[in-house]
Coordinates of C-alpha atoms in Angstrom, one line a residue:
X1 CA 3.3 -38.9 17.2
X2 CA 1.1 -36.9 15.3
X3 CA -1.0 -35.5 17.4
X4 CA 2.3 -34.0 19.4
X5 CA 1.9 -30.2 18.9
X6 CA 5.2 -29.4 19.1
X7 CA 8.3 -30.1 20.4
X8 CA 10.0 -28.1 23.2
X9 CA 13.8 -28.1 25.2
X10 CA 13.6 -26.8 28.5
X11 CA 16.9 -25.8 29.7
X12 CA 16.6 -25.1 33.5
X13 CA 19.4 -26.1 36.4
X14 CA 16.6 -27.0 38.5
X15 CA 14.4 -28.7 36.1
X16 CA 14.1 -31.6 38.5
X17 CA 11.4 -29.4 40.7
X18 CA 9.6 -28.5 37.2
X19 CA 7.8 -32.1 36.9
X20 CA 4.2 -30.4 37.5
X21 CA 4.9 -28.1 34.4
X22 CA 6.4 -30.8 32.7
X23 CA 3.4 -33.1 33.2
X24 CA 1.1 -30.0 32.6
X25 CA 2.8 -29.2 29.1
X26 CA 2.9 -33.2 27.9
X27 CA -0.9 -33.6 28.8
X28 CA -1.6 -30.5 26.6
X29 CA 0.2 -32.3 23.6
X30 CA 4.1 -31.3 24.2
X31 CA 7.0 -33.4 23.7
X32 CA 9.6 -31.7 26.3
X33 CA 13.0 -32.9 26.5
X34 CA 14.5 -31.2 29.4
X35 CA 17.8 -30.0 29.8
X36 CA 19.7 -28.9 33.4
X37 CA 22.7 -26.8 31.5
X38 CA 23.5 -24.3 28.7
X39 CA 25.9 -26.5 27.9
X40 CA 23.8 -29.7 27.6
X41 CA 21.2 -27.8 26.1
X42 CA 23.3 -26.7 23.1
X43 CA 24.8 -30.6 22.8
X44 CA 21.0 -31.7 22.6
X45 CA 19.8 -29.2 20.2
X46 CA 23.1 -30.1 18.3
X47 CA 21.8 -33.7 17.7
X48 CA 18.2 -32.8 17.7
X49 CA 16.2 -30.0 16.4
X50 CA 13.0 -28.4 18.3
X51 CA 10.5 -26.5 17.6
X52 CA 11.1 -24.6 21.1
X53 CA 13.2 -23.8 23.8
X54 CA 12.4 -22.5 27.6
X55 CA 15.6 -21.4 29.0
X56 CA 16.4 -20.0 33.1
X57 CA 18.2 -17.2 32.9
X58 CA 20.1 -17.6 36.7
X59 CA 22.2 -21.2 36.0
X60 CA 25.7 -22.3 36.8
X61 CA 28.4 -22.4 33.8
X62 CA 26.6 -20.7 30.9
X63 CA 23.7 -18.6 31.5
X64 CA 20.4 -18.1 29.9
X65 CA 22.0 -15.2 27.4
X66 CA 25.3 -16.5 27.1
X67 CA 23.0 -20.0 26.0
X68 CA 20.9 -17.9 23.7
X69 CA 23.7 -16.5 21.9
X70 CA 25.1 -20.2 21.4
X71 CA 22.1 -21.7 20.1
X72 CA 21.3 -18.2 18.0
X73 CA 24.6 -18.8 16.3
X74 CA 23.4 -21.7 14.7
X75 CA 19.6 -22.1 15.1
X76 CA 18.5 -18.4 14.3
X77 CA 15.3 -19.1 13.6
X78 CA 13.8 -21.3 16.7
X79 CA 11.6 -19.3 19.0
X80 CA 12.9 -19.2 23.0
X81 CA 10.7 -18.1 25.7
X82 CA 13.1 -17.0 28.8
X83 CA 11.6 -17.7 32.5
X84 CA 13.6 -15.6 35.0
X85 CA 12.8 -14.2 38.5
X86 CA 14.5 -11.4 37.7
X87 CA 12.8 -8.2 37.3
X88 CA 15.7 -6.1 36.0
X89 CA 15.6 -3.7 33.4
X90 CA 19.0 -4.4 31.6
X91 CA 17.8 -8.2 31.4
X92 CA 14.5 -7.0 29.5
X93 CA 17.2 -5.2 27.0
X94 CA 19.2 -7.8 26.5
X95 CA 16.3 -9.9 25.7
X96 CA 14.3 -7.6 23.1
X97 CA 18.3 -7.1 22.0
X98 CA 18.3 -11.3 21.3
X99 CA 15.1 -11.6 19.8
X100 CA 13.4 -14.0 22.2
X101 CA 10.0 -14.2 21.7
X102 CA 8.5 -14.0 25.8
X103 CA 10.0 -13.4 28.9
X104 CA 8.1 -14.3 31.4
X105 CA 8.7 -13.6 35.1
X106 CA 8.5 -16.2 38.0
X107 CA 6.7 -17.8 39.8
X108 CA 4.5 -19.2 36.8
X109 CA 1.8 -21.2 37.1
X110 CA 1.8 -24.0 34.2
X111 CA -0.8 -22.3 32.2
X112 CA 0.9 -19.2 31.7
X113 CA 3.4 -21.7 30.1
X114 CA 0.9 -23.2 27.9
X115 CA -0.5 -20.0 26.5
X116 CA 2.7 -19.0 25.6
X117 CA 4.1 -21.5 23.8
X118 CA 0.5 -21.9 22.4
X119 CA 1.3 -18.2 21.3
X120 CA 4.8 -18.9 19.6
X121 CA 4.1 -22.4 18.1
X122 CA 0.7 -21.4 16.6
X123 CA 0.1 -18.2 16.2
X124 CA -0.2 -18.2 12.4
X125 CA -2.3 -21.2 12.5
X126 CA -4.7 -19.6 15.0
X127 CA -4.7 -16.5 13.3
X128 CA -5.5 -18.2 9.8
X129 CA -8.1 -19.9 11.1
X130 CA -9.7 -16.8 13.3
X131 CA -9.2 -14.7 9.9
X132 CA -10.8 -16.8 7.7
X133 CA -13.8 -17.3 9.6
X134 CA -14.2 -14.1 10.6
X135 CA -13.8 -13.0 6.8
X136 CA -16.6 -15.7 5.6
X137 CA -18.5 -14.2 8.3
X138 CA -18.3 -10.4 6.7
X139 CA -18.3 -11.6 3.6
X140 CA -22.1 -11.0 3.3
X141 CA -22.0 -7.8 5.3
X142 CA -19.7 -6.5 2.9
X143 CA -21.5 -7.2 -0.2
X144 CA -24.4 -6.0 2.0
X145 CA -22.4 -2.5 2.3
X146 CA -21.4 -2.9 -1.7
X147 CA -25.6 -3.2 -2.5
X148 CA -26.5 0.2 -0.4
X149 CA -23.7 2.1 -1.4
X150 CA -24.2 5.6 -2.5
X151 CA -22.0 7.8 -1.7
X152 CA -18.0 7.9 -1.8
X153 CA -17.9 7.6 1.7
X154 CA -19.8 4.1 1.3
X155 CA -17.7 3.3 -1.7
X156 CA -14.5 3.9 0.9
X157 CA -15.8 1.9 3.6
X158 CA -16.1 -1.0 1.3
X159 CA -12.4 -0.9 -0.2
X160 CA -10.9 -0.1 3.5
X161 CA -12.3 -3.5 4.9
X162 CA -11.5 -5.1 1.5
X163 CA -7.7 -3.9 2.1
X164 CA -8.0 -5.0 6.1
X165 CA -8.4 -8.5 4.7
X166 CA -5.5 -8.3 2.1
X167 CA -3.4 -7.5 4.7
X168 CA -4.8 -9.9 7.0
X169 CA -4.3 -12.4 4.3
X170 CA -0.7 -11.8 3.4
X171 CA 1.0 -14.3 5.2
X172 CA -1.3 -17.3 5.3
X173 CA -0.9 -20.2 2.9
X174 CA -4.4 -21.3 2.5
X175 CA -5.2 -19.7 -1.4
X176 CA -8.7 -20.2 -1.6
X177 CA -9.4 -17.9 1.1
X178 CA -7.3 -15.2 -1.1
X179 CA -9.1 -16.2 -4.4
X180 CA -12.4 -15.5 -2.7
X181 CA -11.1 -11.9 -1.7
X182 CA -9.9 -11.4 -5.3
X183 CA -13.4 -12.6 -6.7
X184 CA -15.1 -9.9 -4.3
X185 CA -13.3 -7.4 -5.6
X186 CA -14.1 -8.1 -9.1
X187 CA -17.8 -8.3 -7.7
X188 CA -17.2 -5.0 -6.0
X189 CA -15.5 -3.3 -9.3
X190 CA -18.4 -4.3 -11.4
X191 CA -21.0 -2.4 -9.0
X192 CA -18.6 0.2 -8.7
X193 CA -18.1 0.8 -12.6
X194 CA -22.5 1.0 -12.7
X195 CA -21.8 3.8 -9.8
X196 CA -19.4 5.9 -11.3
X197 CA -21.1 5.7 -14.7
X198 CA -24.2 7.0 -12.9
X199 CA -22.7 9.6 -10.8
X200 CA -19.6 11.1 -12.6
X201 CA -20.9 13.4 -15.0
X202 CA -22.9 15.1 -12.0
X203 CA -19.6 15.6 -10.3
X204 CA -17.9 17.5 -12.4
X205 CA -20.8 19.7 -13.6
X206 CA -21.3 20.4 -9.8
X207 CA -20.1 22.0 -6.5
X208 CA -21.8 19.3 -4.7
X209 CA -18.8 16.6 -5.0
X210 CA -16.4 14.3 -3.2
X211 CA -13.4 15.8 -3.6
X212 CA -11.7 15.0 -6.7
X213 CA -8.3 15.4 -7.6
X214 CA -8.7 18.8 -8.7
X215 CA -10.3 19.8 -5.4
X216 CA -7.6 18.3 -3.2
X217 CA -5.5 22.3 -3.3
X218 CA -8.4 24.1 -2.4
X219 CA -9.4 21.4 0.3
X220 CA -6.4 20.3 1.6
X221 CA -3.6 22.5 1.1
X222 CA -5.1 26.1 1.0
X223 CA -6.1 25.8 4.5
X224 CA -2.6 25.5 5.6
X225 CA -1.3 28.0 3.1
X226 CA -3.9 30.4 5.0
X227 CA -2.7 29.5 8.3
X228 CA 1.1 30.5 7.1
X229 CA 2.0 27.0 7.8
X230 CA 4.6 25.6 6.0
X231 CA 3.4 22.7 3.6
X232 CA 4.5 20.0 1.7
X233 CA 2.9 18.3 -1.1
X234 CA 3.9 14.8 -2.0
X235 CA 2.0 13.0 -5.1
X236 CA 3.4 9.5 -4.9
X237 CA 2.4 8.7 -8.6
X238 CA 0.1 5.4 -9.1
X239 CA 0.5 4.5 -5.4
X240 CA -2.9 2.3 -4.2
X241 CA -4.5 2.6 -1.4
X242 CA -2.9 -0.2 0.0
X243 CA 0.6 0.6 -0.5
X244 CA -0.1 3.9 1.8
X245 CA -0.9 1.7 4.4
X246 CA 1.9 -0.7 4.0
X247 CA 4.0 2.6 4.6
X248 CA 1.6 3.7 7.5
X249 CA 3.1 2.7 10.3
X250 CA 6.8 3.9 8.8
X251 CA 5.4 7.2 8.5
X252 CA 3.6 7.6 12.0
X253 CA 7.0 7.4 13.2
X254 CA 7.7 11.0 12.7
X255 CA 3.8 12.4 11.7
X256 CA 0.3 12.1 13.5
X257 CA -1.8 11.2 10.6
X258 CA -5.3 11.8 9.3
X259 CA -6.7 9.7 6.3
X260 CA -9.2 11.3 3.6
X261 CA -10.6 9.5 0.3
X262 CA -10.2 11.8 -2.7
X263 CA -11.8 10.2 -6.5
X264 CA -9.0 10.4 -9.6
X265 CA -10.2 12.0 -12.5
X266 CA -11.1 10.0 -15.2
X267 CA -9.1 8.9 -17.2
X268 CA -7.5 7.8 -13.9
X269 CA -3.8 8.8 -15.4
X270 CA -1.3 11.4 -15.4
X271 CA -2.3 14.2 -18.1
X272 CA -5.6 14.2 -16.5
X273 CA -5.7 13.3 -12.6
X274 CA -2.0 14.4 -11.9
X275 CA -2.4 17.9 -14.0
X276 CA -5.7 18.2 -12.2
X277 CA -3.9 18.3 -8.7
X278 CA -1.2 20.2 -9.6
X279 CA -3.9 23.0 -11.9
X280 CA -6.8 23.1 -9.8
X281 CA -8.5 22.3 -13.1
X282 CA -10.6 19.6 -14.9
X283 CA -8.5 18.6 -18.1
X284 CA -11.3 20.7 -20.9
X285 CA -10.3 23.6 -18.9
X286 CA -6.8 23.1 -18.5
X287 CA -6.6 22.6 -22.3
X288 CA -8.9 25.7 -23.0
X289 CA -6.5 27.5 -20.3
X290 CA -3.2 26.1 -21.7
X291 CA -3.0 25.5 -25.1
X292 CA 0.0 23.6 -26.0
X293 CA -1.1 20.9 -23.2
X294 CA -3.9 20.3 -25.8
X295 CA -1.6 20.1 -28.7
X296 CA 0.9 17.7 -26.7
X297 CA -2.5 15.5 -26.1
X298 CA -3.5 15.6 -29.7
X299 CA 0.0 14.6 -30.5
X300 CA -0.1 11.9 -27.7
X301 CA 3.8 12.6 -27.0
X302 CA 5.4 10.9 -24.2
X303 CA 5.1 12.7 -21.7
X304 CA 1.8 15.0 -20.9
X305 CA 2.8 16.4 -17.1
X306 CA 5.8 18.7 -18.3
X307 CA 4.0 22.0 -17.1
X308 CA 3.0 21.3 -13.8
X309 CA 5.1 23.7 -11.4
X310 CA 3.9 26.6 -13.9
X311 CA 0.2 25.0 -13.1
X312 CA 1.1 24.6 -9.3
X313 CA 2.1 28.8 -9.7
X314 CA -0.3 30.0 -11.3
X315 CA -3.2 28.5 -9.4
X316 CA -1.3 29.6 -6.1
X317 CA -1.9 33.4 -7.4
X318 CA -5.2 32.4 -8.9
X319 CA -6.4 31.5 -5.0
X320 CA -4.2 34.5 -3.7
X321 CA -1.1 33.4 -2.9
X322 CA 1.1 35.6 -5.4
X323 CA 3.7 35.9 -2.3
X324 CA 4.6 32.4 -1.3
X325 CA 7.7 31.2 -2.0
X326 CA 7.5 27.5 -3.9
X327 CA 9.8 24.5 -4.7
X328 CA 8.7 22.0 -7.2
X329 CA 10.7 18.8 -7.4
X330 CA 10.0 16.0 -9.9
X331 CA 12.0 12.9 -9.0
X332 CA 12.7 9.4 -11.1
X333 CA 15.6 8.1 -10.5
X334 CA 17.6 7.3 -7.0
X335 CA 20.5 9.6 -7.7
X336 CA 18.1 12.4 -8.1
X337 CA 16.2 11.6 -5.4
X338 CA 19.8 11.2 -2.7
X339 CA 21.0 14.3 -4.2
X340 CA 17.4 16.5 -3.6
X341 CA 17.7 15.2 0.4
X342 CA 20.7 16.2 0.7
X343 CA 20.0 19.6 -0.5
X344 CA 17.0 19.8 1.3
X345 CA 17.6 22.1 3.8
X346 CA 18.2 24.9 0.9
X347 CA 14.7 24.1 0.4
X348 CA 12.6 24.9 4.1
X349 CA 12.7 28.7 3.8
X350 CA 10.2 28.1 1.3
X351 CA 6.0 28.4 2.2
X352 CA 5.3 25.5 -0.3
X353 CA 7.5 22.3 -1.1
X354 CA 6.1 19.9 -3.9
X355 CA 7.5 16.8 -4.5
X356 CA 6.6 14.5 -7.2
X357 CA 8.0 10.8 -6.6
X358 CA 7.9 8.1 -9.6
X359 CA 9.4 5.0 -8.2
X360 CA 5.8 3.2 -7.9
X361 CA 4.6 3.9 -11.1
X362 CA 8.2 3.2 -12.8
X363 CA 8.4 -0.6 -10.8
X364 CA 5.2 -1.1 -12.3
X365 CA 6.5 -0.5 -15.7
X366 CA 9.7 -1.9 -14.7
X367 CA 7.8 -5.4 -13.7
X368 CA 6.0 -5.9 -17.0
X369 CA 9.5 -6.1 -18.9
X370 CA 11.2 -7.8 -16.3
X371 CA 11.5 -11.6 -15.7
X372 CA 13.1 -10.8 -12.2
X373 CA 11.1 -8.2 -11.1
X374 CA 8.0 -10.3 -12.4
X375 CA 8.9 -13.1 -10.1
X376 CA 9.7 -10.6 -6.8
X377 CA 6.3 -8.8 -7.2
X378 CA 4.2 -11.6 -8.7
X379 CA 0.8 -10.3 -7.4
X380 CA -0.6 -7.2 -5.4
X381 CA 0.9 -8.3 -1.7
X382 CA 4.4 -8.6 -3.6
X383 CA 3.9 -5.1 -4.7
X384 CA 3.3 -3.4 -1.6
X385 CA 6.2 -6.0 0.0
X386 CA 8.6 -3.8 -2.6
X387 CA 6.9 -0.7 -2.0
X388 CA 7.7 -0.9 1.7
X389 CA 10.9 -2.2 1.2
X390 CA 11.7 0.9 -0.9
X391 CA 10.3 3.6 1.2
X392 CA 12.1 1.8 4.5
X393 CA 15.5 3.0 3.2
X394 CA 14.7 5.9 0.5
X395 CA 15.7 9.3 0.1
X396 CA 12.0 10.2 0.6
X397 CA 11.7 9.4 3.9
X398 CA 14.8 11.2 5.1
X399 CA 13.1 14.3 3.2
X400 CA 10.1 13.7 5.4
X401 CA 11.9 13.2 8.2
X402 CA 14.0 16.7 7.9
X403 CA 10.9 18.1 7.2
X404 CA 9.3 17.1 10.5
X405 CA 12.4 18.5 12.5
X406 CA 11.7 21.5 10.6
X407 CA 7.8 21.6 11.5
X408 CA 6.2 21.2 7.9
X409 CA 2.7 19.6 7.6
X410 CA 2.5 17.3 5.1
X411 CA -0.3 16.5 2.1
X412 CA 0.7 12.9 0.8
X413 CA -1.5 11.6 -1.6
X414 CA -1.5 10.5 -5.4
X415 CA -2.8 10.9 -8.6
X416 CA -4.3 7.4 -9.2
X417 CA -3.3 3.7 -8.5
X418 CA -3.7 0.5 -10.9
X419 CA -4.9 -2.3 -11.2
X420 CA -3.7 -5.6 -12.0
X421 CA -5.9 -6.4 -15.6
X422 CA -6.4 -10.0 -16.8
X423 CA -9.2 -9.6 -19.3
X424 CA -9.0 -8.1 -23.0
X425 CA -11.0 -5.8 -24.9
X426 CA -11.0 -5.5 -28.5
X427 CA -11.1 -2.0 -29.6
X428 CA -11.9 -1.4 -33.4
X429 CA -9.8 1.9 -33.9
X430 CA -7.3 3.7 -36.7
X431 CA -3.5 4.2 -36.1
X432 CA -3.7 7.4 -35.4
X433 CA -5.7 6.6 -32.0
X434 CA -4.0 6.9 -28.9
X435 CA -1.6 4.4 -27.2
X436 CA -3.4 3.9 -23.3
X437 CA -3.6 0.6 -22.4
X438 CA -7.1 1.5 -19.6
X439 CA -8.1 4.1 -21.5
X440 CA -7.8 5.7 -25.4
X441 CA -9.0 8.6 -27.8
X442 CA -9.5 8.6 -31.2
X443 CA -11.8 9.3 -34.2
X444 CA -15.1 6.4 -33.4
X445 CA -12.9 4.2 -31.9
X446 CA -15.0 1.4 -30.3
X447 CA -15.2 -1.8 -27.8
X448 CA -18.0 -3.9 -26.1
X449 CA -20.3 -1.8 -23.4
X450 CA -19.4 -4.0 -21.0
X451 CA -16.2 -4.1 -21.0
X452 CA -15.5 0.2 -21.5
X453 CA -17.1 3.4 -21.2
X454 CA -17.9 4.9 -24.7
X455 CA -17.6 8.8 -24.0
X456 CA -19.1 10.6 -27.0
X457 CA -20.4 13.6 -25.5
X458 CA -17.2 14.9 -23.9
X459 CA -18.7 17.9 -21.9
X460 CA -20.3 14.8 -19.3
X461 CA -16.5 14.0 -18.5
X462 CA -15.3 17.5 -18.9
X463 CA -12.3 16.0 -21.1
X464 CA -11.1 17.8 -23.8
X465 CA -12.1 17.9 -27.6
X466 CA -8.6 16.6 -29.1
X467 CA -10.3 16.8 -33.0
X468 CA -13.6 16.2 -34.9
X469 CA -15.5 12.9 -34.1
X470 CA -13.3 12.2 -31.2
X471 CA -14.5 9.8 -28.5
X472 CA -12.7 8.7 -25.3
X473 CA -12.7 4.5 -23.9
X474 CA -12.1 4.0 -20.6
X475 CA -11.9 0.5 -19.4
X476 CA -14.2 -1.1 -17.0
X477 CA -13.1 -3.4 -13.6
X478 CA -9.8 -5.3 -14.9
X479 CA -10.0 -5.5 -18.8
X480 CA -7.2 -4.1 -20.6
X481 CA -7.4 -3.2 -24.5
X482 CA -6.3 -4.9 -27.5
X483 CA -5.9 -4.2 -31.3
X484 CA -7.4 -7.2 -33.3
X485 CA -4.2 -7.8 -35.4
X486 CA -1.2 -9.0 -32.6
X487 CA -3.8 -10.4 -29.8
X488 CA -1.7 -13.1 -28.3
X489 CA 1.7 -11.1 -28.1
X490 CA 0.3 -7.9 -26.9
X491 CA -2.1 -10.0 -24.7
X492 CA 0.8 -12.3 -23.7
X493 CA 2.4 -9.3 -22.7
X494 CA -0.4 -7.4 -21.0
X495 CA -1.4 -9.8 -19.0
X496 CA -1.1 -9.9 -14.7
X497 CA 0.9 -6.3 -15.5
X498 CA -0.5 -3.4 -13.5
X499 CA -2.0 -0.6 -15.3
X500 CA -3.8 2.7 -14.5
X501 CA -6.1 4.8 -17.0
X502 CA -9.9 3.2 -16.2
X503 CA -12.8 2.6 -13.6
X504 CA -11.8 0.5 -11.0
X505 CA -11.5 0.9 -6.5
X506 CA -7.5 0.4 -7.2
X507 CA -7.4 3.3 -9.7
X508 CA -10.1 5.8 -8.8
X509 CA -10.3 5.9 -4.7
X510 CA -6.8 7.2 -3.8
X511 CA -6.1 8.5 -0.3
X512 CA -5.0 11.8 1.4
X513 CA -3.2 11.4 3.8
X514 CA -3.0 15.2 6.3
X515 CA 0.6 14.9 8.0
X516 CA 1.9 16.8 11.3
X517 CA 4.6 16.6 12.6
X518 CA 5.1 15.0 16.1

């Protein structure tokens, strides 16, 4: 009995003249139990369960739907391949409508049988196996492609394929295939950190650059702007990599899509990445060009992105659009959010929409003070489950979906993403240092080399001088810093919780994605 790979009801009126499929099926490994009625097919499963059901469509009494509906009613879950020698149109419908799995046309020959109840009865163990063997295989090239990186474009390469195997991943039981992934990409971040370390401060003393968040205006959207198309900007704050792809095919629905890597500026965070998009700027001359942002970062208030439709105006007349009509929208909360789409058509006269949207960054706030929310996204493929459950029904995707039908393109992208951090770092600093969790200022504040960037001479980071004797931390691969008095509660606290601020492939590499409308 154990080697039986499945067991199968096969409810046909003339199941008398199916023997040679019958014999076919059982010498494979089946167990079929056949079945010449709906109605004695819904008695047997009602006494036994299967893991499959053939059904006729053409049979006296019930028919094949009429069956279907029966058995649905009570075993919603059990896969049903339909075998009909009808062609009809309305019969394909009402079986896409049902949910069976294959419909397949007579005559069949038994192996188009087999293969597809091989398809529905193991496809995820087929599939796990092909994956992970495939993936062991790659596993080399991929460090291979990690070794010999040396530009963004390399660095993107890497984390795409790392992503494709996330994905691939999701749904398969066998952990040790997931905690090899999750050790590569800790291998990866490490070589990554050394990267960025080495090729930063060239960046942004340079015109010869990826394009970095304050680049992605002049790159992305001023081309449109030039082209009097009408444009949408949508920063998604601390949305990964791979949470725009779990949205993907959601948002191919309405826009054909091209993908772009961009690099967050470091710190990758809010006053300094997000700013950057909306300014145009890097954060010394934002703070040499706006004063009281410098003062708000000395102060380290709560919130450092207050200013940013005055930056998204100003550096629209600074490139030489003075005459475009903007709209900037900052949204955190769902009523806001419901009541913005359905205003939304007040909004489309105007040449530039830009709409900031917090729910990603707020559910990973959210998640590190909830016992709930911990357990419903306990890990990255349970936060883009609830990212893509969000978007599916949101506010934001009607906006996007009006704004289609009303022929805007579309810049999505975001200021950084995060990164789940499990290791500390002890930082030897005074109270008046700042509060980040990835990253921190303050007068000689200090932590292991290994663990943090130690930025003394600001000018190589082009971040601003908040004081005398200030230097910035910025925290390598997954570590997250700690005071040394209150370790085990903060770290207690810390710990698994996503965060944003350092050097990491989650945080830095965030995507643009160039949207037009279908």
């Amino acid at each position: 009995m154990n080697d039986i790979r499945g067991k199968i009801l096969w409810i046909d009126d003339e199941i008398d003249h199916l023997k040679p499929h019958i014999l076919f099926l059982e010498e494979k490994g089946y167990e079929i139990t056949p079945s010449s009625s709906g109605k004695d097919g819904i008695e047997k499963i009602s006494s036994q369960s299967y893991d499959l059901i053939l059904i006729d469509q053409f049979m006296p009494g019930l028919d094949g739907i009429e069956t279907i509906t029966q058995i649905k009613s009570s075993n919603p879950s059990t896969p049903i391949i339909m075998i009909t020698k009808s062609e009809e149109e309305w019969l394909m419908d009402e079986a896409i409508y049902k949910k069976i799995d294959h419909l397949l046309i007579k005559p069949v020959n038994p192996n188009q049988i087999f293969v597809a109840c091989k398809q529905v009865l193991e496809d995820l163990i087929i599939h796990s196996e092909k994956s992970k063997n495939e993936y062991l295989s790659q596993f080399q090239e991929i460090e291979s492609l990690v070794d010999q990186a040396n530009s963004i474009d390399d660095w993107w390469e890497v984390y795409t394929k790392l992503v494709k195997w996330q994905f691939d991943f999701e749904n398969q039981s066998e952990e040790s295939l997931g905690q090899i992934l999750q050790d590569q990409f800790q291998s990866c971040n490490k070589k990554f950190s050394s990267y960025i370390i080495q090729n930063y401060p060239q960046w942004v003393n340079s015109k010869e650059r990826p394009t970095l968040s304050c680049d992605i205006f002049s790159k992305n959207i001023k081309p449109l702007l030039t082209n009097n198309s009408k444009t949408c900007l949508v920063v998604m704050d601390a949305m990964r990599y791979d949470q725009f792809m779990a949205l993907y095919p959601l948002l191919a629905e309405d826009y054909s899509i091209e993908i772009q890597p961009s690099v967050s500026l470091l710190p990758s965070a809010t006053p300094y990445s997000r700013n950057a998009i909306f300014s145009g700027l890097f954060t010394d001359e934002l703070c040499d060009r706006y004063p009281k942002q410098r003062e708000e970062m000395k102060e380290d208030s709560g919130s450092l992105n207050n200013h940013e439709k005055e930056f998204l105006s100003d550096q629209l007349i600074r490139n030489g659009f003075a005459d475009k009509k903007i709209h900037y929208h900052k949204i955190w909360f769902v009523a806001e959010g419901n009541k913005f789409q359905s205003m939304i058509k007040n909004y489309v006269n105007n040449d530039i929409i830009a709409i900031v949207v917090n729910f990603v960054d707020q559910l990973a706030h959210r998640r590190s003070e909830s016992d709930v929310l911990m357990e419903m996204v306990p890990d990255e493929a349970g936060y883009r489950k609830a990212v893509h459950s969000w978007y599916k029904n949101s506010w934001i995707r009607k906006v996007l979906q009006e704004l289609s039908d009303e022929g805007f393109n579309v810049i999505m992208t975001s200021d950084h993403g995060s990164v789940m951090v499990n290791d500390s770092a002890i930082v030897a600093a005074d109270k008046n240092s700042s509060s980040g969790v990835r990253y921190k200022y303050g007068v000689n504040i200090n932590s292991p080399e290994k663990k943090a960037i130690d930025v003394r001479n600001l000018k190589d980071y082009r971040l601003p001088d908040l004081g005398a004797r200030i230097n910035y931390l910025i925290a390598k691969q997954n570590f997250f810093f700690l005071y040394p008095n209150e370790q085990r509660k903060y770290k207690k606290l810390l710990q698994s919780s996503f965060q944003h601020g350092g050097v990491s492939i989650e945080e830095m590499l965030v995507p643009i994605f160039t949207m037009k409308p279908k």
